[in-house]
Amino acid sequence: MPAPQPPCLNDLELPELTAYVAALGQPAFRAKQIYKWLHQKLVTDFAQMTDQPKALLARLAESAAIAAPVIVRRQQSRDGTVKYLLRLADGNCIETVLMHYRYGYSVCVSTQVGCAMGCRFCASTQAGRVRDLTAGEIAAEVYTVQRELWQRDAAARVSHIVLMGIGEPLHNYDNVLRFLRIISGAGGLNIGMRNISLSTCGLVPQIDRLAKENLQLTLSVSLHAPDDATRSAMMPVNDAFPLEQLIPACRRYQAATGRRISFEYAMVRGVNDSDDMARKLAALLKGMGAHVNLIPVNPVDGSPYSASDDANIRRFCARLQALGQNATVRRRLGADISAACGQLRRETAAAGPETIPETIS
Ligand code: SAH
């Protein structure tokens, strides 16, 4: 058994932090100040909270922690994408990616250590799920990257977030929702929900639950195939929630939130990239006004899949458009640094326990 971890203050929303410091005999304004140190100034050490009484800081340092992952590896791509391997307090490692777009900096965060969903093309799930990340740990991924940016340029700001790293965000629903409140809140980095995308493999009950939250984020659904036989072969989750359940849930989501869903479609040579598949896909999504993102599958070790060639992807895209289905081929960032989720963690794990501590299970 790992040693019990002290409570992590990044996990607390302001009312909870207020209760925490009240229990230490401190007034509410202290909680507000501490919240700002944690979520706006992004300190990693209580000693940096220079406007707090020394005695309080000493008590906090004894009884609580600040999520501060260690950067184990940093891989920089020619296109400016930086992929980080981060080690958490309990020794588990996750990946976080910084992408630079014309409109600003975007961070791709992991939401779990490993993943239980078993998609056959995905490196993150090959060794299963180890544990969920807490809200504070997910936020700390963003904070770690933001601190790195500040070192280069004090004005550089993470403006967008995608929940597309390791893990299935809707399989860690409560912590992810808490993270979204913390990261979008005015007392924190205040990143607007419209600048946040959440990607799911298609957990229907959680899509319905998310619809009720009525958030302005963009929901991406990893579709990857337009019929159950093809999709189940690629994604075991399709056996639990086949297309006849998933697509109506997506329609309900759009109706409830007024936000269009974006569908991810990883193009796999000879599996889902034929003209017939394009026709089926357009028929499946007919009338939704949704967007389809086409992306060549990133080959990973131990997976039988290889990517469709560029000409085929362009033809598939044109076919969808001709059928009235909105589609684009997604620009691939960081292809030269194994930026597909989970690959760096797997590579490092394969290198042996001296570079990556054992995971708990
Ligand atoms: N679990 C969530 C989010 C993490 S994966 C989900 O399934 O959506 C983020 C995206 O990367 C998903 O669309 C996933 O299907 C895709 N993906 C995973 N491995 C890939 C690979 N090898 N090549 C291309 N896309 C991949």
XYZ file of C-alpha atoms in Angstrom, residues 136-354:
219
model
C -6.238 19.377 -8.663
C -3.901 17.028 -10.506
C -5.597 17.797 -13.832
C -5.400 21.534 -13.087
C -1.739 21.116 -12.123
C -1.003 19.813 -15.635
C -2.178 23.150 -17.011
C -0.341 25.072 -14.290
C 2.930 23.254 -14.976
C 2.772 24.185 -18.654
C 1.700 27.758 -17.867
C 4.683 28.203 -15.531
C 6.960 26.962 -18.307
C 5.445 29.498 -20.707
C 5.915 32.312 -18.189
C 9.609 31.516 -18.000
C 9.893 32.349 -21.696
C 7.361 35.164 -21.882
C 5.540 36.728 -18.931
C 2.567 37.584 -21.174
C 2.095 34.103 -22.675
C -1.143 32.555 -21.531
C -2.788 29.183 -21.933
C -6.113 30.098 -23.519
C -7.536 26.745 -24.602
C -7.817 23.293 -23.069
C -8.590 19.944 -24.611
C -9.388 16.905 -22.498
C -7.903 14.488 -24.990
C -4.856 13.110 -23.218
C -4.604 9.791 -21.400
C -7.890 8.546 -19.944
C -11.607 8.743 -20.574
C -12.819 12.019 -19.047
C -16.409 10.859 -18.608
C -15.163 7.759 -16.751
C -13.806 10.195 -14.134
C -16.883 12.385 -14.271
C -16.976 14.116 -10.884
C -13.288 15.020 -10.796
C -13.414 16.277 -14.393
C -16.433 18.471 -13.674
C -14.704 19.858 -10.591
C -11.605 20.541 -12.712
C -13.748 22.385 -15.275
C -15.226 24.609 -12.569
C -11.779 25.372 -11.119
C -10.088 26.112 -14.456
C -12.940 28.238 -15.812
C -13.709 30.062 -12.568
C -12.992 33.772 -12.135
C -10.800 33.024 -9.102
C -8.566 30.786 -11.216
C -7.159 30.968 -14.745
C -10.648 31.871 -15.949
C -10.420 29.884 -19.197
C -13.796 30.194 -20.897
C -15.854 27.041 -21.400
C -16.059 27.887 -25.098
C -12.296 27.411 -25.219
C -12.509 23.934 -23.708
C -13.081 20.673 -25.602
C -13.879 17.384 -23.943
C -13.459 14.173 -25.893
C -15.260 10.935 -25.062
C -15.283 7.449 -26.529
C -19.071 7.512 -26.110
C -20.301 6.694 -22.592
C -24.011 7.275 -23.139
C -25.257 7.757 -19.544
C -22.503 10.304 -18.888
C -23.256 12.157 -22.146
C -26.835 12.521 -20.915
C -25.592 13.658 -17.522
C -23.272 16.201 -19.117
C -26.131 17.515 -21.262
C -27.982 18.436 -18.070
C -25.008 20.511 -16.854
C -25.586 22.648 -19.947
C -21.969 23.783 -20.282
C -20.730 25.787 -23.217
C -17.756 23.504 -23.834
C -17.296 21.577 -27.089
C -18.078 17.883 -26.837
C -16.049 15.664 -29.157
C -17.168 12.108 -29.674
C -14.614 9.576 -30.880
C -16.698 7.827 -33.504
C -14.102 6.254 -35.822
C -16.616 4.040 -37.652
C -20.156 4.370 -39.037
C -21.435 0.846 -38.312
C -21.453 -1.366 -35.235
C -19.376 -4.210 -36.645
C -16.485 -1.932 -37.613
C -16.777 0.209 -34.480
C -16.951 -2.725 -32.071
C -13.846 -4.206 -33.647
C -11.994 -0.938 -32.993
C -13.628 0.104 -29.711
C -14.981 -2.395 -27.163
C -17.083 0.402 -25.610
C -19.339 0.057 -28.650
C -20.582 -3.297 -27.322
C -21.911 -1.535 -24.237
C -23.199 1.541 -26.073
C -23.784 0.756 -29.745
C -24.504 3.414 -32.349
C -28.273 3.096 -31.980
C -27.807 4.406 -28.436
C -24.831 6.713 -28.970
C -26.139 8.765 -31.880
C -29.526 9.531 -30.239
C -27.620 10.561 -27.085
C -25.532 12.926 -29.226
C -28.707 14.362 -30.754
C -30.184 14.841 -27.264
C -26.959 16.531 -26.166
C -27.119 18.978 -29.053
C -30.795 19.716 -28.448
C -30.243 20.303 -24.716
C -27.127 22.477 -24.959
C -27.484 24.119 -28.372
C -23.842 23.167 -28.976
C -22.758 21.177 -32.003
C -20.835 18.010 -31.406
C -17.624 17.343 -33.205
C -16.939 13.744 -34.230
C -13.411 12.370 -34.328
C -12.689 9.840 -37.044
C -9.232 8.207 -37.112
C -8.620 6.939 -40.616
C -7.360 3.360 -40.692
C -6.225 1.844 -43.960
C -8.628 -0.782 -45.229
C -10.832 -0.647 -42.129
C -12.936 2.521 -42.142
C -11.697 4.578 -45.099
C -13.717 3.327 -48.093
C -16.256 5.282 -50.143
C -18.937 3.038 -48.693
C -17.889 4.039 -45.147
C -18.103 7.710 -46.132
C -21.668 7.166 -47.393
C -22.658 5.339 -44.201
C -21.089 8.040 -42.050
C -22.942 10.838 -43.844
C -26.214 8.893 -43.458
C -25.595 8.241 -39.753
C -25.017 11.911 -38.930
C -27.598 13.320 -41.346
C -29.353 16.432 -40.123
C -27.156 16.930 -37.049
C -25.108 19.797 -38.476
C -22.177 18.210 -36.674
C -18.556 18.438 -37.681
C -16.336 15.481 -38.581
C -12.605 15.708 -37.868
C -10.595 13.280 -39.943
C -7.188 12.303 -38.671
C -4.800 9.618 -39.908
C -4.489 6.978 -37.218
C -1.180 7.206 -35.444
C 0.404 3.761 -35.566
C 1.257 2.468 -32.086
C 3.233 -0.621 -31.086
C 1.095 -3.669 -30.632
C -1.736 -2.318 -32.785
C -2.610 -3.917 -36.127
C -3.691 -0.628 -37.691
C -1.899 1.576 -40.180
C -2.919 5.002 -41.417
C -4.819 5.691 -44.619
C -2.691 7.607 -47.078
C -3.193 11.337 -47.518
C -4.842 11.080 -50.931
C -7.391 8.645 -49.556
C -8.139 10.855 -46.568
C -8.678 13.826 -48.868
C -10.987 11.772 -51.062
C -12.971 10.569 -48.024
C -13.280 14.170 -46.853
C -14.462 15.372 -50.270
C -17.005 12.553 -50.405
C -18.454 13.555 -47.041
C -18.650 17.174 -48.107
C -20.376 16.226 -51.355
C -22.966 14.400 -49.263
C -23.576 17.549 -47.216
C -21.541 16.431 -44.213
C -19.211 19.026 -42.730
C -15.705 17.595 -42.486
C -12.087 18.667 -42.293
C -8.770 16.873 -42.183
C -7.149 17.761 -38.905
C -3.662 19.192 -38.995
C -1.366 16.814 -37.168
C 0.828 18.513 -34.624
C 3.778 16.822 -32.998
C 3.802 13.718 -35.222
C 7.584 13.618 -34.911
C 7.468 13.368 -31.095
C 5.032 10.494 -30.610
C 2.407 12.955 -29.462
C -0.450 10.488 -29.819
C -1.710 10.045 -26.302
C -0.047 7.438 -24.162
C 2.948 6.749 -26.363
C 5.531 8.571 -24.290
C 4.303 7.015 -21.058
C 4.424 3.548 -22.652
C 7.902 4.107 -24.084
C 9.218 5.263 -20.744
C 7.528 2.418 -18.894
C 9.187 -0.011 -21.305
C 12.572 1.547 -20.513
C 12.377 0.149 -16.996
C 11.609 1.158 -13.417
C 14.630 3.437 -13.080
